[in-house]
PDB file of C-alpha atoms in Angstrom:
ATOM      1  CA  MET H   1       0.000   0.000   0.000  1.00  0.00           C
ATOM      2  CA  ARG H   2       2.841   2.393   0.822  1.00  0.00           C
ATOM      3  CA  ALA H   3       4.407   1.917  -2.589  1.00  0.00           C
ATOM      4  CA  ALA H   4       1.044   2.370  -4.320  1.00  0.00           C
ATOM      5  CA  ALA H   5       0.561   5.577  -2.322  1.00  0.00           C
ATOM      6  CA  GLY H   6       3.882   6.736  -3.737  1.00  0.00           C
ATOM      7  CA  GLY H   7       2.627   6.288  -7.302  1.00  0.00           C
ATOM      8  CA  ASP H   8       4.214   2.886  -7.989  1.00  0.00           C
ATOM      9  CA  ARG H   9       2.067   1.287 -10.702  1.00  0.00           C
ATOM     10  CA  ASP H  10       3.631  -2.141 -10.171  1.00  0.00           C
ATOM     11  CA  ALA H  11       2.689  -1.967  -6.484  1.00  0.00           C
ATOM     12  CA  LEU H  12      -0.920  -1.157  -7.408  1.00  0.00           C
ATOM     13  CA  ARG H  13      -0.887  -4.050  -9.895  1.00  0.00           C
ATOM     14  CA  ASN H  14       0.360  -6.318  -7.083  1.00  0.00           C
ATOM     15  CA  VAL H  15      -2.438  -5.096  -4.781  1.00  0.00           C
ATOM     16  CA  PHE H  16      -4.931  -5.738  -7.595  1.00  0.00           C
ATOM     17  CA  ASP H  17      -3.593  -9.248  -8.263  1.00  0.00           C
ATOM     18  CA  ARG H  18      -3.793 -10.169  -4.581  1.00  0.00           C
ATOM     19  CA  THR H  19      -7.210  -8.681  -3.801  1.00  0.00           C
ATOM     20  CA  SER H  20      -9.352  -8.385  -6.931  1.00  0.00           C
ATOM     21  CA  GLY H  21     -10.946 -11.836  -6.539  1.00  0.00           C
ATOM     22  CA  LYS H  22     -12.098 -11.124  -3.002  1.00  0.00           C
ATOM     23  CA  LEU H  23     -13.319  -7.623  -3.855  1.00  0.00           C
ATOM     24  CA  MET H  24     -15.137  -8.896  -6.948  1.00  0.00           C
ATOM     25  CA  ALA H  25     -16.898 -11.483  -4.764  1.00  0.00           C
ATOM     26  CA  ILE H  26     -18.061  -8.703  -2.430  1.00  0.00           C
ATOM     27  CA  CYS H  27     -19.357  -6.617  -5.346  1.00  0.00           C
ATOM     28  CA  LEU H  28     -21.083  -9.616  -6.950  1.00  0.00           C
ATOM     29  CA  ARG H  29     -22.706 -10.643  -3.692  1.00  0.00           C
ATOM     30  CA  ILE H  30     -24.189  -7.182  -3.207  1.00  0.00           C
ATOM     31  CA  LEU H  31     -25.057  -6.313  -6.822  1.00  0.00           C
ATOM     32  CA  ASN H  32     -25.842  -9.726  -8.361  1.00  0.00           C
ATOM     33  CA  ASP H  33     -24.739  -8.330 -11.712  1.00  0.00           C
ATOM     34  CA  ARG H  34     -21.301  -9.139 -13.118  1.00  0.00           C
ATOM     35  CA  ASP H  35     -21.090  -6.084 -15.406  1.00  0.00           C
ATOM     36  CA  GLU H  36     -21.982  -3.678 -12.622  1.00  0.00           C
ATOM     37  CA  ALA H  37     -19.668  -5.479 -10.204  1.00  0.00           C
ATOM     38  CA  GLU H  38     -16.795  -5.080 -12.688  1.00  0.00           C
ATOM     39  CA  ASP H  39     -17.597  -1.367 -13.043  1.00  0.00           C
ATOM     40  CA  VAL H  40     -17.620  -0.922  -9.274  1.00  0.00           C
ATOM     41  CA  LEU H  41     -14.381  -2.881  -8.949  1.00  0.00           C
ATOM     42  CA  GLN H  42     -12.723  -0.530 -11.434  1.00  0.00           C
ATOM     43  CA  GLU H  43     -13.992   2.453  -9.412  1.00  0.00           C
ATOM     44  CA  VAL H  44     -12.537   0.870  -6.263  1.00  0.00           C
ATOM     45  CA  TYR H  45      -9.040   0.608  -7.721  1.00  0.00           C
ATOM     46  CA  VAL H  46      -9.183   4.130  -9.164  1.00  0.00           C
ATOM     47  CA  SER H  47     -10.143   5.278  -5.686  1.00  0.00           C
ATOM     48  CA  VAL H  48      -7.317   3.240  -4.153  1.00  0.00           C
ATOM     49  CA  TRP H  49      -4.842   4.787  -6.605  1.00  0.00           C
ATOM     50  CA  THR H  50      -5.896   8.302  -5.587  1.00  0.00           C
ATOM     51  CA  ARG H  51      -6.411   7.592  -1.869  1.00  0.00           C
ATOM     52  CA  ALA H  52      -3.736   5.017  -1.025  1.00  0.00           C
ATOM     53  CA  ALA H  53      -1.911   7.597   1.087  1.00  0.00           C
ATOM     54  CA  SER H  54      -4.936   7.763   3.418  1.00  0.00           C
ATOM     55  CA  PHE H  55      -4.593   4.060   4.307  1.00  0.00           C
ATOM     56  CA  ASP H  56      -3.741   3.665   8.012  1.00  0.00           C
ATOM     57  CA  PRO H  57      -2.395   0.191   8.888  1.00  0.00           C
ATOM     58  CA  ALA H  58      -3.068   0.899  12.567  1.00  0.00           C
ATOM     59  CA  ARG H  59      -6.820   1.003  11.869  1.00  0.00           C
ATOM     60  CA  ALA H  60      -7.273  -1.964   9.530  1.00  0.00           C
ATOM     61  CA  SER H  61      -5.479  -4.496   7.386  1.00  0.00           C
ATOM     62  CA  PRO H  62      -5.148  -3.633   3.675  1.00  0.00           C
ATOM     63  CA  VAL H  63      -7.753  -6.254   2.737  1.00  0.00           C
ATOM     64  CA  THR H  64     -10.225  -4.903   5.294  1.00  0.00           C
ATOM     65  CA  TRP H  65      -9.702  -1.340   4.049  1.00  0.00           C
ATOM     66  CA  LEU H  66     -10.154  -2.402   0.424  1.00  0.00           C
ATOM     67  CA  ALA H  67     -13.183  -4.566   1.247  1.00  0.00           C
ATOM     68  CA  THR H  68     -14.817  -1.625   3.008  1.00  0.00           C
ATOM     69  CA  ILE H  69     -14.299   0.596  -0.032  1.00  0.00           C
ATOM     70  CA  ALA H  70     -15.683  -2.119  -2.337  1.00  0.00           C
ATOM     71  CA  ARG H  71     -18.672  -2.769  -0.095  1.00  0.00           C
ATOM     72  CA  ASN H  72     -19.535   0.917   0.187  1.00  0.00           C
ATOM     73  CA  ARG H  73     -19.212   1.509  -3.562  1.00  0.00           C
ATOM     74  CA  ALA H  74     -21.360  -1.554  -4.335  1.00  0.00           C
ATOM     75  CA  ILE H  75     -24.034  -0.465  -1.860  1.00  0.00           C
ATOM     76  CA  ASP H  76     -24.026   3.029  -3.369  1.00  0.00           C
ATOM     77  CA  ARG H  77     -24.530   1.486  -6.807  1.00  0.00           C
ATOM     78  CA  LEU H  78     -27.300  -0.788  -5.488  1.00  0.00           C
ATOM     79  CA  ARG H  79     -29.120   2.141  -3.887  1.00  0.00           C
ATOM     80  CA  SER H  80     -28.766   4.142  -7.080  1.00  0.00           C
ATOM     81  CA  ARG H  81     -30.229   1.238  -9.027  1.00  0.00           C
ATOM     82  CA  ARG H  82     -33.136   0.976  -6.566  1.00  0.00           C
ATOM     83  CA  SER H  83     -33.871   4.691  -6.776  1.00  0.00           C
ATOM     84  CA  ARG H  84     -34.128   4.299 -10.564  1.00  0.00           C
ATOM     85  CA  GLY H  85     -36.433   1.288 -10.079  1.00  0.00           C
ATOM     86  CA  LEU H  86     -33.936  -1.139 -11.634  1.00  0.00           C
ATOM     87  CA  ALA H  87     -33.252  -3.471  -8.723  1.00  0.00           C
ATOM     88  CA  ALA H  88     -34.933  -6.835  -8.489  1.00  0.00           C
ATOM     89  CA  PRO H  89     -35.893  -8.093  -5.048  1.00  0.00           C
ATOM     90  CA  VAL H  90     -33.074  -9.987  -3.373  1.00  0.00           C
ATOM     91  CA  GLU H  91     -35.260 -13.103  -3.206  1.00  0.00           C
ATOM     92  CA  GLU H  92     -35.218 -13.258  -7.022  1.00  0.00           C
ATOM     93  CA  ALA H  93     -31.439 -13.196  -7.297  1.00  0.00           C
ATOM     94  CA  LEU H  94     -29.876 -16.230  -8.937  1.00  0.00           C
ATOM     95  CA  GLU H  95     -27.022 -18.003  -7.248  1.00  0.00           C
ATOM     96  CA  LEU H  96     -23.758 -16.882  -8.739  1.00  0.00           C
ATOM     97  CA  ALA H  97     -21.533 -19.467 -10.351  1.00  0.00           C
ATOM     98  CA  ASP H  98     -18.267 -18.502  -8.724  1.00  0.00           C
ATOM     99  CA  ASP H  99     -15.944 -21.163  -7.355  1.00  0.00           C
ATOM    100  CA  ARG H 100     -13.997 -18.679  -5.226  1.00  0.00           C
ATOM    101  CA  PRO H 101     -14.970 -18.300  -1.563  1.00  0.00           C
ATOM    102  CA  ASP H 102     -17.643 -15.680  -0.978  1.00  0.00           C
ATOM    103  CA  ALA H 103     -16.605 -12.393   0.602  1.00  0.00           C
ATOM    104  CA  PHE H 104     -17.621 -13.367   4.120  1.00  0.00           C
ATOM    105  CA  ALA H 105     -15.826 -16.718   3.942  1.00  0.00           C
ATOM    106  CA  ALA H 106     -12.676 -15.045   2.574  1.00  0.00           C
ATOM    107  CA  ALA H 107     -12.725 -12.434   5.324  1.00  0.00           C
ATOM    108  CA  ALA H 108     -13.335 -15.117   7.958  1.00  0.00           C
ATOM    109  CA  GLU H 109     -10.039 -16.733   6.956  1.00  0.00           C
ATOM    110  CA  ARG H 110      -8.180 -13.641   8.067  1.00  0.00           C
ATOM    111  CA  GLU H 111      -7.656 -12.450  11.607  1.00  0.00           C
ATOM    112  CA  ASP H 112      -9.926  -9.442  11.181  1.00  0.00           C
ATOM    113  CA  GLY H 113     -12.672 -11.649   9.814  1.00  0.00           C
ATOM    114  CA  GLU H 114     -12.357 -14.048  12.714  1.00  0.00           C
ATOM    115  CA  ARG H 115     -12.658 -11.215  15.213  1.00  0.00           C
ATOM    116  CA  ILE H 116     -15.702  -9.789  13.446  1.00  0.00           C
ATOM    117  CA  HIS H 117     -17.309 -13.228  13.213  1.00  0.00           C
ATOM    118  CA  HIS H 118     -16.689 -13.827  16.930  1.00  0.00           C
ATOM    119  CA  CYS H 119     -18.092 -10.433  17.880  1.00  0.00           C
ATOM    120  CA  LEU H 120     -21.167 -10.876  15.669  1.00  0.00           C
ATOM    121  CA  GLY H 121     -21.765 -14.161  17.477  1.00  0.00           C
ATOM    122  CA  THR H 122     -21.993 -12.325  20.791  1.00  0.00           C
ATOM    123  CA  LEU H 123     -24.992 -10.304  19.592  1.00  0.00           C
ATOM    124  CA  GLU H 124     -28.538 -11.457  20.127  1.00  0.00           C
ATOM    125  CA  PRO H 125     -29.855 -13.230  17.002  1.00  0.00           C
ATOM    126  CA  ARG H 126     -32.266 -10.441  15.963  1.00  0.00           C
ATOM    127  CA  THR H 127     -29.561  -7.774  16.098  1.00  0.00           C
ATOM    128  CA  GLN H 128     -27.060 -10.043  14.366  1.00  0.00           C
ATOM    129  CA  LYS H 129     -29.582 -10.632  11.558  1.00  0.00           C
ATOM    130  CA  LEU H 130     -30.253  -6.895  11.151  1.00  0.00           C
ATOM    131  CA  ILE H 131     -26.579  -6.039  10.904  1.00  0.00           C
ATOM    132  CA  ARG H 132     -25.888  -8.854   8.433  1.00  0.00           C
ATOM    133  CA  ILE H 133     -28.813  -7.790   6.206  1.00  0.00           C
ATOM    134  CA  ALA H 134     -27.742  -4.155   6.333  1.00  0.00           C
ATOM    135  CA  PHE H 135     -24.121  -5.096   5.523  1.00  0.00           C
ATOM    136  CA  PHE H 136     -24.629  -7.708   2.790  1.00  0.00           C
ATOM    137  CA  GLU H 137     -27.815  -6.395   1.178  1.00  0.00           C
ATOM    138  CA  GLY H 138     -27.221  -2.693   1.745  1.00  0.00           C
ATOM    139  CA  LEU H 139     -30.698  -2.005   3.104  1.00  0.00           C
ATOM    140  CA  SER H 140     -31.359   1.299   4.821  1.00  0.00           C
ATOM    141  CA  HIS H 141     -32.907   1.519   8.280  1.00  0.00           C
ATOM    142  CA  SER H 142     -36.311   2.305   6.790  1.00  0.00           C
ATOM    143  CA  GLU H 143     -36.073  -0.618   4.350  1.00  0.00           C
ATOM    144  CA  LEU H 144     -35.194  -2.946   7.242  1.00  0.00           C
ATOM    145  CA  ALA H 145     -38.113  -1.624   9.294  1.00  0.00           C
ATOM    146  CA  THR H 146     -40.494  -2.203   6.385  1.00  0.00           C
ATOM    147  CA  ARG H 147     -39.160  -5.706   5.734  1.00  0.00           C
ATOM    148  CA  LEU H 148     -39.461  -6.689   9.400  1.00  0.00           C
ATOM    149  CA  GLY H 149     -42.701  -4.839  10.114  1.00  0.00           C
ATOM    150  CA  GLU H 150     -41.100  -3.001  13.023  1.00  0.00           C
ATOM    151  CA  PRO H 151     -41.120   0.724  13.837  1.00  0.00           C
ATOM    152  CA  LEU H 152     -38.220   2.654  12.296  1.00  0.00           C
ATOM    153  CA  GLY H 153     -37.050   3.996  15.674  1.00  0.00           C
ATOM    154  CA  THR H 154     -36.936   0.485  17.110  1.00  0.00           C
ATOM    155  CA  VAL H 155     -34.848  -0.833  14.210  1.00  0.00           C
ATOM    156  CA  LYS H 156     -32.472   2.133  14.505  1.00  0.00           C
ATOM    157  CA  SER H 157     -32.070   1.494  18.230  1.00  0.00           C
ATOM    158  CA  TRP H 158     -31.386  -2.220  17.732  1.00  0.00           C
ATOM    159  CA  ILE H 159     -28.770  -1.514  15.082  1.00  0.00           C
ATOM    160  CA  ARG H 160     -27.144   1.309  17.062  1.00  0.00           C
ATOM    161  CA  ARG H 161     -26.846  -0.870  20.174  1.00  0.00           C
ATOM    162  CA  GLY H 162     -25.571  -3.771  18.081  1.00  0.00           C
ATOM    163  CA  LEU H 163     -22.911  -1.621  16.422  1.00  0.00           C
ATOM    164  CA  GLN H 164     -21.884  -0.229  19.801  1.00  0.00           C
ATOM    165  CA  SER H 165     -21.493  -3.788  21.093  1.00  0.00           C
ATOM    166  CA  LEU H 166     -19.454  -4.734  18.024  1.00  0.00           C
ATOM    167  CA  LYS H 167     -17.217  -1.706  18.458  1.00  0.00           C
ATOM    168  CA  LYS H 168     -16.660  -2.556  22.123  1.00  0.00           C
ATOM    169  CA  CYS H 169     -15.956  -6.218  21.316  1.00  0.00           C
ATOM    170  CA  LEU H 170     -13.509  -5.236  18.556  1.00  0.00           C
ATOM    171  CA  GLY H 171     -11.694  -2.983  20.983  1.00  0.00           C
ATOM    172  CA  GLY H 172     -12.664   0.329  19.422  1.00  0.00           C
TER     173      GLY H 172
END
């Protein structure tokens, strides 16, 4: 990451070679559209090229930082698609033919993923489910409330308390 931050194209190519499969899996899982996932992945690496200097290894591993960027970009694209009325319900999504581990399984293999998985397991099942849906499907608080038939304020409170518990468990 340091070399990429210094403008080293070979270093960025190395980062791409090591992480593109995992980041593509994240984008595919969220978007369920290979073309859009490839577009988002390209945006991620353009962003990395321009923002590599902002990477702080004390806050996250490179893969975690990159996965967060990919996840956020994919969710932004998904929300944009929904606002244009182009998104199909998640229930209609076809399973993706991809023999690589999915994003959650890949992250779970790393230390950060193991810590997150452990901390998610400490949450009550309802809160754990809400956070997983929000993370993997990119639903807003109001969309979660509608899906679950719960008041918006209640859903926000559950998620806020769950995220506070996760932060505490992760040592932040």
